[in-house]
mmCIF file with all atom_site columns, C-alpha atoms and ligand atoms in Angstrom:
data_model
loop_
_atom_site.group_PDB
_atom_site.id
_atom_site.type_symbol
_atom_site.label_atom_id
_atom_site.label_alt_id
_atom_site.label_comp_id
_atom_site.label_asym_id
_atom_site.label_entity_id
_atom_site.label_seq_id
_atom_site.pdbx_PDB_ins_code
_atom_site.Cartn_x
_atom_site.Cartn_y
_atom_site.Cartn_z
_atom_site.occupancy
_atom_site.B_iso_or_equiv
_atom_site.pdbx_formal_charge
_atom_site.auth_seq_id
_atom_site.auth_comp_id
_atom_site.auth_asym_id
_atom_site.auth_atom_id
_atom_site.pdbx_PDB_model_num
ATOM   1   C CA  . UNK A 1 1   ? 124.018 -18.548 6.097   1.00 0.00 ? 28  UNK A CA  1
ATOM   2   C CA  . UNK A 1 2   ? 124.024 -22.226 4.737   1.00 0.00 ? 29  UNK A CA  1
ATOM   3   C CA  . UNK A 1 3   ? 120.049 -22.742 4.867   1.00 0.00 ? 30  UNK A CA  1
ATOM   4   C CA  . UNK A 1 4   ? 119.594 -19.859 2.513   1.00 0.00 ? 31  UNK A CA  1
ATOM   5   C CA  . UNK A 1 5   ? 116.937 -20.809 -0.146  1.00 0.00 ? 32  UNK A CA  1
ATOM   6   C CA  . UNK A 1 6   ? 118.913 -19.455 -3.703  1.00 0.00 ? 33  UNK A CA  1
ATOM   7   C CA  . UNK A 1 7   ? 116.055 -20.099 -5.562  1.00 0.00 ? 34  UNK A CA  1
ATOM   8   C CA  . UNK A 1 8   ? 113.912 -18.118 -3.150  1.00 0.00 ? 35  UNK A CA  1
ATOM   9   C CA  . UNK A 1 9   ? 116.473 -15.568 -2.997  1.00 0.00 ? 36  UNK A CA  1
ATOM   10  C CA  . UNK A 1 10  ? 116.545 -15.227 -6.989  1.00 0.00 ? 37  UNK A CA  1
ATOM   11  C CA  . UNK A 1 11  ? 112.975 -14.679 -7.060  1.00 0.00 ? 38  UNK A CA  1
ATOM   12  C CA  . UNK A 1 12  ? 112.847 -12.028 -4.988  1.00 0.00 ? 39  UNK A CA  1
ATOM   13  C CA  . UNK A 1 13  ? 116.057 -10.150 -6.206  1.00 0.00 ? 40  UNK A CA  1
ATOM   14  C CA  . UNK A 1 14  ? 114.044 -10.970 -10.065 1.00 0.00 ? 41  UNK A CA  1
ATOM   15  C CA  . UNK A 1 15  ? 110.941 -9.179  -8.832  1.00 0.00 ? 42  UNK A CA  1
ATOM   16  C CA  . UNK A 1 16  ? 113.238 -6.241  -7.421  1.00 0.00 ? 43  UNK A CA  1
ATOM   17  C CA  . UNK A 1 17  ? 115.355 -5.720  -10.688 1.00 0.00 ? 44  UNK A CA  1
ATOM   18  C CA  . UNK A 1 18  ? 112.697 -6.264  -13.108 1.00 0.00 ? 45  UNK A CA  1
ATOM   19  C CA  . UNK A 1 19  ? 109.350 -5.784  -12.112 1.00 0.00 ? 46  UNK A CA  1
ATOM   20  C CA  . UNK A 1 20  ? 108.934 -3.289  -8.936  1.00 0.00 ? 47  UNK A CA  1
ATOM   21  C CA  . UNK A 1 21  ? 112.605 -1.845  -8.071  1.00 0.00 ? 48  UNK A CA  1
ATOM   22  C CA  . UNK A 1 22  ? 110.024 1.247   -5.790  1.00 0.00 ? 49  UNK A CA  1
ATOM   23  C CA  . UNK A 1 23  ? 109.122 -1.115  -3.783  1.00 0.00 ? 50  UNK A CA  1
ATOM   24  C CA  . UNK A 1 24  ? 112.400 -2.208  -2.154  1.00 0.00 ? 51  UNK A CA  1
ATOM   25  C CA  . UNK A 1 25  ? 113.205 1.740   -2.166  1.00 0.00 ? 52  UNK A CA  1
ATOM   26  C CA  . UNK A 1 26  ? 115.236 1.434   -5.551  1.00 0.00 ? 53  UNK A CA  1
ATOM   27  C CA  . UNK A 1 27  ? 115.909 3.083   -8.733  1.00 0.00 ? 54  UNK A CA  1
ATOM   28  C CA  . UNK A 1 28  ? 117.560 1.658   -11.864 1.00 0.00 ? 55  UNK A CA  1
ATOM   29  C CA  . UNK A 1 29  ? 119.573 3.610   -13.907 1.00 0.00 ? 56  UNK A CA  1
ATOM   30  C CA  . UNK A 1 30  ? 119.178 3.437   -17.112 1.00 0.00 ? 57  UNK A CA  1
ATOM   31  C CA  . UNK A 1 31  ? 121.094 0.819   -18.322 1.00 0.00 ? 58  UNK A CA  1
ATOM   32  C CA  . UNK A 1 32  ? 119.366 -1.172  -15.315 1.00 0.00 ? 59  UNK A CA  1
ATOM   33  C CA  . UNK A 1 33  ? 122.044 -1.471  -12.594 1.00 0.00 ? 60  UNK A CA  1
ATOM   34  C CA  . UNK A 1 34  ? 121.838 -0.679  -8.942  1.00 0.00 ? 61  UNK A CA  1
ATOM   35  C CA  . UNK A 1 35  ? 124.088 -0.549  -6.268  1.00 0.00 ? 62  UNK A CA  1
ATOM   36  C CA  . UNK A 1 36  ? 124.577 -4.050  -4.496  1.00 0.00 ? 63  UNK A CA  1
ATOM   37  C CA  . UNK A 1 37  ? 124.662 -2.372  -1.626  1.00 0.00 ? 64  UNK A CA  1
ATOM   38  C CA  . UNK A 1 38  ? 121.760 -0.644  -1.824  1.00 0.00 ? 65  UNK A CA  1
ATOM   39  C CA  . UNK A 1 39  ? 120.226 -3.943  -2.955  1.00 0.00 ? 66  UNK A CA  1
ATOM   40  C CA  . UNK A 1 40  ? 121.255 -5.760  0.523   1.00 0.00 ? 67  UNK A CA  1
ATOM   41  C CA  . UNK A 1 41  ? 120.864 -3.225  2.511   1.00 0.00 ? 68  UNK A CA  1
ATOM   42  C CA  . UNK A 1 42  ? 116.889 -2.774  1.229   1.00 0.00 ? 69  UNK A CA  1
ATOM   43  C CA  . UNK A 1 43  ? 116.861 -6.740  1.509   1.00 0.00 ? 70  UNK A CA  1
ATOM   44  C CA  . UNK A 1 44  ? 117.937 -7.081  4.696   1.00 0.00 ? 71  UNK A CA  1
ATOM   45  C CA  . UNK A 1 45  ? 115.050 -4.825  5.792   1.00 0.00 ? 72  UNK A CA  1
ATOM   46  C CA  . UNK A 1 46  ? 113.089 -8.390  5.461   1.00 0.00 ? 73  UNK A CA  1
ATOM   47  C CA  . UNK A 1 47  ? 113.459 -10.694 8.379   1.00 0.00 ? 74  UNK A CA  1
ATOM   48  C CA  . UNK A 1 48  ? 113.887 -13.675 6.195   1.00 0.00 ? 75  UNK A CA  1
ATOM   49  C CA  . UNK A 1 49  ? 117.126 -11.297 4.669   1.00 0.00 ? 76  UNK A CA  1
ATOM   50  C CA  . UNK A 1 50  ? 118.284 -10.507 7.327   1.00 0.00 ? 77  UNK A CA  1
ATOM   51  C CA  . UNK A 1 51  ? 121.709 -11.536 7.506   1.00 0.00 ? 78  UNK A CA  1
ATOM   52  C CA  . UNK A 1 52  ? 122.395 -11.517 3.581   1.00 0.00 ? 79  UNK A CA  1
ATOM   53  C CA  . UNK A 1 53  ? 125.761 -10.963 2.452   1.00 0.00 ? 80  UNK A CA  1
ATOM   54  C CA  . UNK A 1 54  ? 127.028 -10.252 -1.290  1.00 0.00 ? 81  UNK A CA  1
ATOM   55  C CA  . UNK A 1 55  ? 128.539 -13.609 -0.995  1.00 0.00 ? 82  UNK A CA  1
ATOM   56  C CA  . UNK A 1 56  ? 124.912 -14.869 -1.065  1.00 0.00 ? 83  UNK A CA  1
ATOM   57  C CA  . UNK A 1 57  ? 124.327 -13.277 -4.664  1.00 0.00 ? 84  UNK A CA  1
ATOM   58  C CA  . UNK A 1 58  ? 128.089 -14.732 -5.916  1.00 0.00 ? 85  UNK A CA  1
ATOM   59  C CA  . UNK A 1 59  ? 126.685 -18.605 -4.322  1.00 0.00 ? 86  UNK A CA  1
ATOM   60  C CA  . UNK A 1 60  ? 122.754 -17.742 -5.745  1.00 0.00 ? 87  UNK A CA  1
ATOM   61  C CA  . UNK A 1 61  ? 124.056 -16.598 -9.429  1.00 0.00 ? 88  UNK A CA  1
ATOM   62  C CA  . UNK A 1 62  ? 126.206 -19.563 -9.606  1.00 0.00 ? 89  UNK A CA  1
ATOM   63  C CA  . UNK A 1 63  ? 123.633 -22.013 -8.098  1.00 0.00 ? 90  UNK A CA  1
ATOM   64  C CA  . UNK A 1 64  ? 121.460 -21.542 -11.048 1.00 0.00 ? 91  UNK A CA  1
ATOM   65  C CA  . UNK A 1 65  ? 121.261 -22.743 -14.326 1.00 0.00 ? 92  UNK A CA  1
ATOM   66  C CA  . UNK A 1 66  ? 120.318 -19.634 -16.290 1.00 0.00 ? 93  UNK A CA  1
ATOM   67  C CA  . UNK A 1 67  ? 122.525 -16.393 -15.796 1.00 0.00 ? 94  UNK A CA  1
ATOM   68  C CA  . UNK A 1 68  ? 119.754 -14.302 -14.933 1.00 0.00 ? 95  UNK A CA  1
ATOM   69  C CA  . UNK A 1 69  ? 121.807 -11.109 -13.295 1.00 0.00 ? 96  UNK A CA  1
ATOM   70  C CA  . UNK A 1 70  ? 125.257 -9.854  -14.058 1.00 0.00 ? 97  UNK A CA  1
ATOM   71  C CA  . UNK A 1 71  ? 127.150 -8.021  -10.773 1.00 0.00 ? 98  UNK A CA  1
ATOM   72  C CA  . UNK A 1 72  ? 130.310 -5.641  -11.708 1.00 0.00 ? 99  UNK A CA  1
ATOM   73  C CA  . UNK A 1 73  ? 131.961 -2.629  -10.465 1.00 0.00 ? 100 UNK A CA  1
ATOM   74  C CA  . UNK A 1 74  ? 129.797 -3.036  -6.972  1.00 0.00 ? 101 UNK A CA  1
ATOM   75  C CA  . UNK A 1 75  ? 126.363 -2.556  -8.757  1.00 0.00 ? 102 UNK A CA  1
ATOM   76  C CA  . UNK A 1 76  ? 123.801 -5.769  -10.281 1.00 0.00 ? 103 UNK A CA  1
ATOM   77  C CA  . UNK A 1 77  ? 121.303 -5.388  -12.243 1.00 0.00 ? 104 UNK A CA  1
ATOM   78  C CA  . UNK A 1 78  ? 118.708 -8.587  -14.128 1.00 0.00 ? 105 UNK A CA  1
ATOM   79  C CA  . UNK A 1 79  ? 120.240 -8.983  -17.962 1.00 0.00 ? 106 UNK A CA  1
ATOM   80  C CA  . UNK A 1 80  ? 116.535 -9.192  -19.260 1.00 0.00 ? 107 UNK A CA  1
ATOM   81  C CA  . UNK A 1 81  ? 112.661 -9.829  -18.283 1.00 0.00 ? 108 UNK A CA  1
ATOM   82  C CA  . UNK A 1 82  ? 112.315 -6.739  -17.425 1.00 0.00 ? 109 UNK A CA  1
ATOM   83  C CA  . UNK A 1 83  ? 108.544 -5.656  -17.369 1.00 0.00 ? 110 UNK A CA  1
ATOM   84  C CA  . UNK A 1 84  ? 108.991 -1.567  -15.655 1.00 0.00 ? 111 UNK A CA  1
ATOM   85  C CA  . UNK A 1 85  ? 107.892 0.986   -17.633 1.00 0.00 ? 112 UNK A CA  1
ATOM   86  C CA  . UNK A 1 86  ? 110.958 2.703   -18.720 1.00 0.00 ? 113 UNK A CA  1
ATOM   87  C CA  . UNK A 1 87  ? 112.898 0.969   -20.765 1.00 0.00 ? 114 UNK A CA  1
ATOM   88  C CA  . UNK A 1 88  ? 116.679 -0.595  -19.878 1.00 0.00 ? 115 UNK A CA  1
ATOM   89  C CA  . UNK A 1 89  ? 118.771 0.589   -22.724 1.00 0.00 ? 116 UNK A CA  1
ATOM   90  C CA  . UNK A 1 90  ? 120.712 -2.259  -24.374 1.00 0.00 ? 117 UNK A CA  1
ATOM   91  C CA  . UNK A 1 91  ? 123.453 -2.001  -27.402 1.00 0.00 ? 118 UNK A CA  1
ATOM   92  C CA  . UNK A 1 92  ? 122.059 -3.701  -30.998 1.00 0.00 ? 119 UNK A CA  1
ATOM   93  C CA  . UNK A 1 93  ? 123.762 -6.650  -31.634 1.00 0.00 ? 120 UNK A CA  1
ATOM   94  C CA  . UNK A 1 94  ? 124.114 -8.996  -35.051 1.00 0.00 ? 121 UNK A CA  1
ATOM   95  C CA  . UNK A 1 95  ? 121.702 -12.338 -33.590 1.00 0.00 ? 122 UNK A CA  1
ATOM   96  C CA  . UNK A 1 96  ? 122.005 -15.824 -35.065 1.00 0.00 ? 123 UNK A CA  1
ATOM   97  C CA  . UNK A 1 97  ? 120.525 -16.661 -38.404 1.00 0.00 ? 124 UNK A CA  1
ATOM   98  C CA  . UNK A 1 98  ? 118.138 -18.526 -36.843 1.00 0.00 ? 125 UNK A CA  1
ATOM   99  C CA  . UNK A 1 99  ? 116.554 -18.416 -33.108 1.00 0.00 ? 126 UNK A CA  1
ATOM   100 C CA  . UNK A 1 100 ? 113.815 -20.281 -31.421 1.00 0.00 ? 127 UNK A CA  1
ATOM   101 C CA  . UNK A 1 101 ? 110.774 -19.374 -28.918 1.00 0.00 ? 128 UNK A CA  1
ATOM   102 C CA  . UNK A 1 102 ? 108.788 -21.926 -27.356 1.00 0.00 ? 129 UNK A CA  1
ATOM   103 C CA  . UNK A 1 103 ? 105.468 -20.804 -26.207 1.00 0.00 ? 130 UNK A CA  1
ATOM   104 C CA  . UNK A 1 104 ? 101.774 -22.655 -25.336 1.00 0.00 ? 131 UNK A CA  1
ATOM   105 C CA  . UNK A 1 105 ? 99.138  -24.074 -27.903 1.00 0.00 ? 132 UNK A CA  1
ATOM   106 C CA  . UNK A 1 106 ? 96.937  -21.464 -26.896 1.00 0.00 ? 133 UNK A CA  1
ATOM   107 C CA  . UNK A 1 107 ? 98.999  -18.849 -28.041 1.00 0.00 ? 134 UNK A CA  1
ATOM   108 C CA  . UNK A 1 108 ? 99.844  -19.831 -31.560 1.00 0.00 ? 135 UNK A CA  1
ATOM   109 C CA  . UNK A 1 109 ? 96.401  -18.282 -33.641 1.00 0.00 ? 136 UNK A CA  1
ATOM   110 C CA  . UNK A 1 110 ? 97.152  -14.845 -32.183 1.00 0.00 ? 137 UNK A CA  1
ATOM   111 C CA  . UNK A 1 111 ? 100.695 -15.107 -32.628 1.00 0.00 ? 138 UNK A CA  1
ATOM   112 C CA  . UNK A 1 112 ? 100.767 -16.255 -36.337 1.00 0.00 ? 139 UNK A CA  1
ATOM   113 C CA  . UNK A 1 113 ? 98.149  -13.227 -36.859 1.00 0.00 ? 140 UNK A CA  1
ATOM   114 C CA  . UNK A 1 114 ? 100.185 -10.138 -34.901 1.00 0.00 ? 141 UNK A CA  1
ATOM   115 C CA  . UNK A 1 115 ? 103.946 -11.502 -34.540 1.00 0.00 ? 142 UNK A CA  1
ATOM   116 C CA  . UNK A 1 116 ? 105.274 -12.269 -31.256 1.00 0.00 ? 143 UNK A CA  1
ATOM   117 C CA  . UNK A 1 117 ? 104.539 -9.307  -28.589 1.00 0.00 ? 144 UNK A CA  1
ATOM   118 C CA  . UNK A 1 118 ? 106.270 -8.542  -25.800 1.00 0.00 ? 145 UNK A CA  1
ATOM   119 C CA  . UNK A 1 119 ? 103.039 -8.858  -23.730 1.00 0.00 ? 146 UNK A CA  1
ATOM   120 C CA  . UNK A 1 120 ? 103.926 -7.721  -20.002 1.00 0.00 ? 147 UNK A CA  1
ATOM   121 C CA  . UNK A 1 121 ? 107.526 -7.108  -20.641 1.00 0.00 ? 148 UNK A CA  1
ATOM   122 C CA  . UNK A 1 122 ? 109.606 -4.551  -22.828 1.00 0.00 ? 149 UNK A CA  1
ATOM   123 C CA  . UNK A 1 123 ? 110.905 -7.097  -25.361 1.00 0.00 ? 150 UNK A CA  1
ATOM   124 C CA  . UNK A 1 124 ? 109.851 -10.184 -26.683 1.00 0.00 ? 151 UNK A CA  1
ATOM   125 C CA  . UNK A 1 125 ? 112.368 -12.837 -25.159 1.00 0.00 ? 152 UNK A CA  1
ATOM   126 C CA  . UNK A 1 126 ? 114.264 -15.440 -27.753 1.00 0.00 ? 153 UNK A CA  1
ATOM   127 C CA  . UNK A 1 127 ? 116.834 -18.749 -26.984 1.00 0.00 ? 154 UNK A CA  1
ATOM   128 C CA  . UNK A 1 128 ? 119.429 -19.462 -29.328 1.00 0.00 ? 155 UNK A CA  1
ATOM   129 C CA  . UNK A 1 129 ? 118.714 -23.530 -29.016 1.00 0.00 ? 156 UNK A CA  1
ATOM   130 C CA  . UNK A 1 130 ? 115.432 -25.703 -29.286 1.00 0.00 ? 157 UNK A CA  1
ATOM   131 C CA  . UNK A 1 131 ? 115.790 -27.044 -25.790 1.00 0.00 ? 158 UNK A CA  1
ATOM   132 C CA  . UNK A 1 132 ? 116.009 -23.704 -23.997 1.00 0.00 ? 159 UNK A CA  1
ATOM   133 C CA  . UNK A 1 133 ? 112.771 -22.634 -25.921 1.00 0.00 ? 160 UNK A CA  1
ATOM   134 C CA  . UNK A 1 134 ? 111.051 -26.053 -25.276 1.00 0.00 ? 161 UNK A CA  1
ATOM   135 C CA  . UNK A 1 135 ? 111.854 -25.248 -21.062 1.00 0.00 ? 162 UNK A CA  1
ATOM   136 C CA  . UNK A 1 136 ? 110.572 -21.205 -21.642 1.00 0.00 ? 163 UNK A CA  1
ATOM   137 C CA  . UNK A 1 137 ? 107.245 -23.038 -23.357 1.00 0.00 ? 164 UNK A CA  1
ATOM   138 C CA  . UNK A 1 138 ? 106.718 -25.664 -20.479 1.00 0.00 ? 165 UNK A CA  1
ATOM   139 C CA  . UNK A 1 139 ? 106.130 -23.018 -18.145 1.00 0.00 ? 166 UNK A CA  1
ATOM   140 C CA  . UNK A 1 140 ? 103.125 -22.560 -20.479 1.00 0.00 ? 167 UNK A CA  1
ATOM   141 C CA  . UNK A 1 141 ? 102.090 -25.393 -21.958 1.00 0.00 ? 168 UNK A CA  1
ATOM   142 C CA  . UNK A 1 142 ? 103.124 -29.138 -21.166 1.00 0.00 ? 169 UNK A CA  1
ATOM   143 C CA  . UNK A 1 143 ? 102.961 -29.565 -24.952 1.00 0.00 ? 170 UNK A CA  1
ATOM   144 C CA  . UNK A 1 144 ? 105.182 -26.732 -26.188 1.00 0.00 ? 171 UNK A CA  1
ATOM   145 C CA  . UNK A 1 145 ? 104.830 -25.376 -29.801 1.00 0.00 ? 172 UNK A CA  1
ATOM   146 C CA  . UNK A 1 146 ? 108.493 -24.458 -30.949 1.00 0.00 ? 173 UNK A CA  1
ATOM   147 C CA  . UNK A 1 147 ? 108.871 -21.598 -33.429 1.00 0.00 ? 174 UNK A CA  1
ATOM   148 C CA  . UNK A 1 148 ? 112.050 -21.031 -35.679 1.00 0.00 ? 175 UNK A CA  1
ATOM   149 C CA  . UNK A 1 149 ? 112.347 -16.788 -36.083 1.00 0.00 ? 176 UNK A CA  1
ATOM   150 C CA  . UNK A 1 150 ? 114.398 -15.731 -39.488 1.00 0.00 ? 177 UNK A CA  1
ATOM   151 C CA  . UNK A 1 151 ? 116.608 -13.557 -37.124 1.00 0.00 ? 178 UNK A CA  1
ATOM   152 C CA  . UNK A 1 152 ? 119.262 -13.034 -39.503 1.00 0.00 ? 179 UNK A CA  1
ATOM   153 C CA  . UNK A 1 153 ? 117.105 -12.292 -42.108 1.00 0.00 ? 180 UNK A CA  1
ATOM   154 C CA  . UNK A 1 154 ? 115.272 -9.828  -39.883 1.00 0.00 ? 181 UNK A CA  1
ATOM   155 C CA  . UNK A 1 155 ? 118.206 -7.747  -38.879 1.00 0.00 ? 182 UNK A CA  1
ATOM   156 C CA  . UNK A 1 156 ? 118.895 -7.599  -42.553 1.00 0.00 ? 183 UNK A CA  1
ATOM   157 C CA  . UNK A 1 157 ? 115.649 -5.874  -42.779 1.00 0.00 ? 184 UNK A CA  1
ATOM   158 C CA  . UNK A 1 158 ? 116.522 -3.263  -40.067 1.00 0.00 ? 185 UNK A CA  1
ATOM   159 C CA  . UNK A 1 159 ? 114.665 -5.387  -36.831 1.00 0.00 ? 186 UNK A CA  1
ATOM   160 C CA  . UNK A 1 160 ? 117.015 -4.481  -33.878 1.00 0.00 ? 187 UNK A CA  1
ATOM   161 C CA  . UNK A 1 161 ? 117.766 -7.368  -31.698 1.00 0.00 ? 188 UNK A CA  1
ATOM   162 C CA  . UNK A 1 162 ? 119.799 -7.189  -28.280 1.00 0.00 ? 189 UNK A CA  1
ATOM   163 C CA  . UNK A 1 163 ? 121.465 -9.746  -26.371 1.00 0.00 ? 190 UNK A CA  1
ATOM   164 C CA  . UNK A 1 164 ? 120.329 -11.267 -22.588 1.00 0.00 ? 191 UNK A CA  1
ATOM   165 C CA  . UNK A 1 165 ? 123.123 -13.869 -21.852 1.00 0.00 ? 192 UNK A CA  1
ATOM   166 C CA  . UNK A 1 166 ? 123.950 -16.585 -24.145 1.00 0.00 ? 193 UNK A CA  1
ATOM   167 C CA  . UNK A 1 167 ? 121.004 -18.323 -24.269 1.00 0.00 ? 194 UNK A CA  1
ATOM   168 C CA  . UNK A 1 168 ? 118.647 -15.397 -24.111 1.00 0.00 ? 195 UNK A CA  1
ATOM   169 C CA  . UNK A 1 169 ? 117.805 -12.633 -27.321 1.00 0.00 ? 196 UNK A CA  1
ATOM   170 C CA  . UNK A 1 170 ? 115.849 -9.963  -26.898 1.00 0.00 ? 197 UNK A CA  1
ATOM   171 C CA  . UNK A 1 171 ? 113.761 -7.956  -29.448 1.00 0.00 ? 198 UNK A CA  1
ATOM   172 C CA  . UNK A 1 172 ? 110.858 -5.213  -29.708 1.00 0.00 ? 199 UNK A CA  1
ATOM   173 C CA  . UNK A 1 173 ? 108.625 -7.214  -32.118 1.00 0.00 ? 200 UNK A CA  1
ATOM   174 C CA  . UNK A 1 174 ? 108.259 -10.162 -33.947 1.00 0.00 ? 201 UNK A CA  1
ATOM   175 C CA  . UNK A 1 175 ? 106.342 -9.874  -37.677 1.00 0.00 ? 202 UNK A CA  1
ATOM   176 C CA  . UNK A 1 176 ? 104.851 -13.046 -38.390 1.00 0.00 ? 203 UNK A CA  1
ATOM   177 C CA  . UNK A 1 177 ? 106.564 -13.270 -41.688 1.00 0.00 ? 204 UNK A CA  1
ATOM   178 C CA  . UNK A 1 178 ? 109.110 -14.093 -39.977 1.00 0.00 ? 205 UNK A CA  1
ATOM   179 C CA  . UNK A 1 179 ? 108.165 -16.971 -38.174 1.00 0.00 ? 206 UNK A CA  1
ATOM   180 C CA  . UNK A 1 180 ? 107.622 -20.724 -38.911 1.00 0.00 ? 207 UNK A CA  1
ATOM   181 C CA  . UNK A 1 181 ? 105.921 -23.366 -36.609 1.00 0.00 ? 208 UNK A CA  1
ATOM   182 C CA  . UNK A 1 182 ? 109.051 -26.715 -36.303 1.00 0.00 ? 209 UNK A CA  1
HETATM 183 C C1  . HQG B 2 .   ? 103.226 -15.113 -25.704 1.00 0.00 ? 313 HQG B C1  1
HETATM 184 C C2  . HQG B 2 .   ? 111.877 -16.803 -18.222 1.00 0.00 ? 313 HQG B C2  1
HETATM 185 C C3  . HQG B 2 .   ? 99.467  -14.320 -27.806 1.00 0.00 ? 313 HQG B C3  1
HETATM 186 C C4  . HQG B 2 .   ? 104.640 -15.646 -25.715 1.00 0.00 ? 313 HQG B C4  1
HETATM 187 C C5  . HQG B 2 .   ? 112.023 -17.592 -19.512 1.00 0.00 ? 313 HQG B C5  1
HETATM 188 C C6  . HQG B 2 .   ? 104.780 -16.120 -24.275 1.00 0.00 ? 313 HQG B C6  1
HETATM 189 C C7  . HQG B 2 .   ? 112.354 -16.560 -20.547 1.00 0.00 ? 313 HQG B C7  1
HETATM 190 C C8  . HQG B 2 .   ? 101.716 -14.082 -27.372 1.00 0.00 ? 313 HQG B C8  1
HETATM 191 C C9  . HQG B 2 .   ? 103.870 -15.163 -23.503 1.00 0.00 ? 313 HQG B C9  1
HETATM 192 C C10 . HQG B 2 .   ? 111.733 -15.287 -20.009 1.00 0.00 ? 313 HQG B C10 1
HETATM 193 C C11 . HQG B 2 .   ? 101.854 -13.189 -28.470 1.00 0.00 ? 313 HQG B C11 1
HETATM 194 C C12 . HQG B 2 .   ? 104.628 -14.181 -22.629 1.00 0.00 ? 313 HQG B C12 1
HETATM 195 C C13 . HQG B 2 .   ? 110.538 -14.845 -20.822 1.00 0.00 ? 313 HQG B C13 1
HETATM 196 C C14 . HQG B 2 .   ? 100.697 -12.900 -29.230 1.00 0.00 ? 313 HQG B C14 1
HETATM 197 C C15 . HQG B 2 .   ? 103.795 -13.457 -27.572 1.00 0.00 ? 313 HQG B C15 1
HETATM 198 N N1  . HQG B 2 .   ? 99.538  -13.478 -28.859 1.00 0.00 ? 313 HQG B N1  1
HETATM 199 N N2  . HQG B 2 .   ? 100.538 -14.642 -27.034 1.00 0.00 ? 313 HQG B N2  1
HETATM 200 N N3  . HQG B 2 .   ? 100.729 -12.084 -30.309 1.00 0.00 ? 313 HQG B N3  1
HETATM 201 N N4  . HQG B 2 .   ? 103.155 -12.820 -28.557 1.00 0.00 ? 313 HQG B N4  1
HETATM 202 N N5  . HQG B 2 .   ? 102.938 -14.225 -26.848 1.00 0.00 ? 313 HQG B N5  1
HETATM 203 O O1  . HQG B 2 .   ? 106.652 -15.222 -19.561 1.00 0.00 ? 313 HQG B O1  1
HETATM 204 O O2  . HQG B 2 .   ? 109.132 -15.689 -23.474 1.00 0.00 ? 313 HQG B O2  1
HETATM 205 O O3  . HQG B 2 .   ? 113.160 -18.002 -15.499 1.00 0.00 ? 313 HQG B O3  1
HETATM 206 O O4  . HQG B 2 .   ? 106.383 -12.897 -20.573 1.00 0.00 ? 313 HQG B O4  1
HETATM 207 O O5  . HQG B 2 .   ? 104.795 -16.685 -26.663 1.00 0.00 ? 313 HQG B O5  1
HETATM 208 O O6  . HQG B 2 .   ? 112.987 -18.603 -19.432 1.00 0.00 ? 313 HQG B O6  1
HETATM 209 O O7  . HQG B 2 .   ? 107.674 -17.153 -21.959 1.00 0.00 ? 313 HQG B O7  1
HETATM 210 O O8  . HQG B 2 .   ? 112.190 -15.707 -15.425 1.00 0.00 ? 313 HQG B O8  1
HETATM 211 O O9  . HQG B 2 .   ? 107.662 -14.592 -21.819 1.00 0.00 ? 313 HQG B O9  1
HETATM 212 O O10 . HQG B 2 .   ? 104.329 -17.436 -24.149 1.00 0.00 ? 313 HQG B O10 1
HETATM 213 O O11 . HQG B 2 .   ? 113.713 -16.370 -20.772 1.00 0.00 ? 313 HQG B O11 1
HETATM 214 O O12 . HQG B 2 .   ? 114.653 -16.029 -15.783 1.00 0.00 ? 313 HQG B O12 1
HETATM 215 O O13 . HQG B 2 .   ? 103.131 -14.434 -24.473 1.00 0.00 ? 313 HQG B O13 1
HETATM 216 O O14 . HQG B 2 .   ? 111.332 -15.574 -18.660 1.00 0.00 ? 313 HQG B O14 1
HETATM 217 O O15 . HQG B 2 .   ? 113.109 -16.592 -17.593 1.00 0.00 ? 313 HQG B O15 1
HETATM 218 O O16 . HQG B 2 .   ? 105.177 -14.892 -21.539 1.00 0.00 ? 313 HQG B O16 1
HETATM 219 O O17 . HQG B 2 .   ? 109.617 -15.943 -20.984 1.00 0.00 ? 313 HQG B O17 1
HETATM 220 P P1  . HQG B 2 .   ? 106.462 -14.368 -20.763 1.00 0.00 ? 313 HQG B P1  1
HETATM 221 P P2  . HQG B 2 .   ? 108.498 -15.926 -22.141 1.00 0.00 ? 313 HQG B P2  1
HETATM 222 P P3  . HQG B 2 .   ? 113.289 -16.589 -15.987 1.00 0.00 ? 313 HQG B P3  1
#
């Protein structure tokens, strides 16, 4: 299918594997993976899906800049933004000493007073460079605020923190003590 809109397709396939798996007929496990089969087969249900192939998810997942799903042993599942209610279950690891979030202006008083939330998904999402944050806050804010987390020092304290893709840290809560505006 060589008119097949990737980015359309990786929209759809986010909503499905983090946000409403029911209503393509789905269930997650609990580590967040479903069968790519079952995946394509609910897709193709849509007219616009019709003739999708797993070829389509290798060409969409390489198309794009951020590694937003991981696909092995025939099943897929979204490595984080995940907004259901129960939670995907993810392995602690050691983060960076320092990480970054970029969010809007508008956010910054409530942030500085209750720590960064997770707001409408299950963990508060984190980029291990300054120019990955400053691209998470445009979709915000044209003017970005960038904010430098004391990750190491918080996982010294106990904080759990787990890892999305390379770019990408996740984590339940932010304190503000942590935090510093760059
Ligand atoms: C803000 C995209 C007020 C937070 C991106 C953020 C990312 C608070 C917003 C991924 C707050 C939530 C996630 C508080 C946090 N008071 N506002 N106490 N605590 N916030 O979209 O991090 O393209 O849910 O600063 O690249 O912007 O979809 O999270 O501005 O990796 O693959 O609440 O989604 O990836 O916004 O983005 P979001 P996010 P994809």
């Amino acid at each position: 299918m060589p008119s097949m809109n990737y980015k359309k397709l990786s929209k759809q396939i986010s909503y499905a594997l983090r946000h409403a798996p029911w209503k393509f007929g789905l269930e997650l496990d609990e580590y967040g993976w479903v069968e790519v089969d079952e995946l394509l087969n609910s897709l193709r249900t849509r007219k616009v899906w019709r003739n999708l192939q797993e070829s389509d998810l290798q060409a969409m997942m390489s198309s794009s800049d951020k590694k937003r799903f991981e696909i092995s042993g025939g099943k897929i599942r979204a490595l984080y933004g995940h907004s259901i209610h129960r939670q995907v279950v993810k392995e602690p690891r050691i983060p960076p000493e320092v990480l970054y979030h970029g969010t809007a202006r508008r956010f910054l008083s409530s942030i500085m007073e209750k720590g960064l939330l997770p707001r409408g998904r299950q963990y508060v999402h984190l980029s291990t460079d300054v120019e990955t944050a400053m691209e998470v806050g445009r979709r915000h804010d044209h003017r970005p605020v960038i904010l430098h987390i004391a990750a190491g020092k918080a996982h010294e304290e106990g904080i759990d923190f787990y890892q999305g893709n390379h770019q990408v840290w996740l984590v339940e809560h932010i304190d503000p003590k942590y935090l510093r505006r760059a």
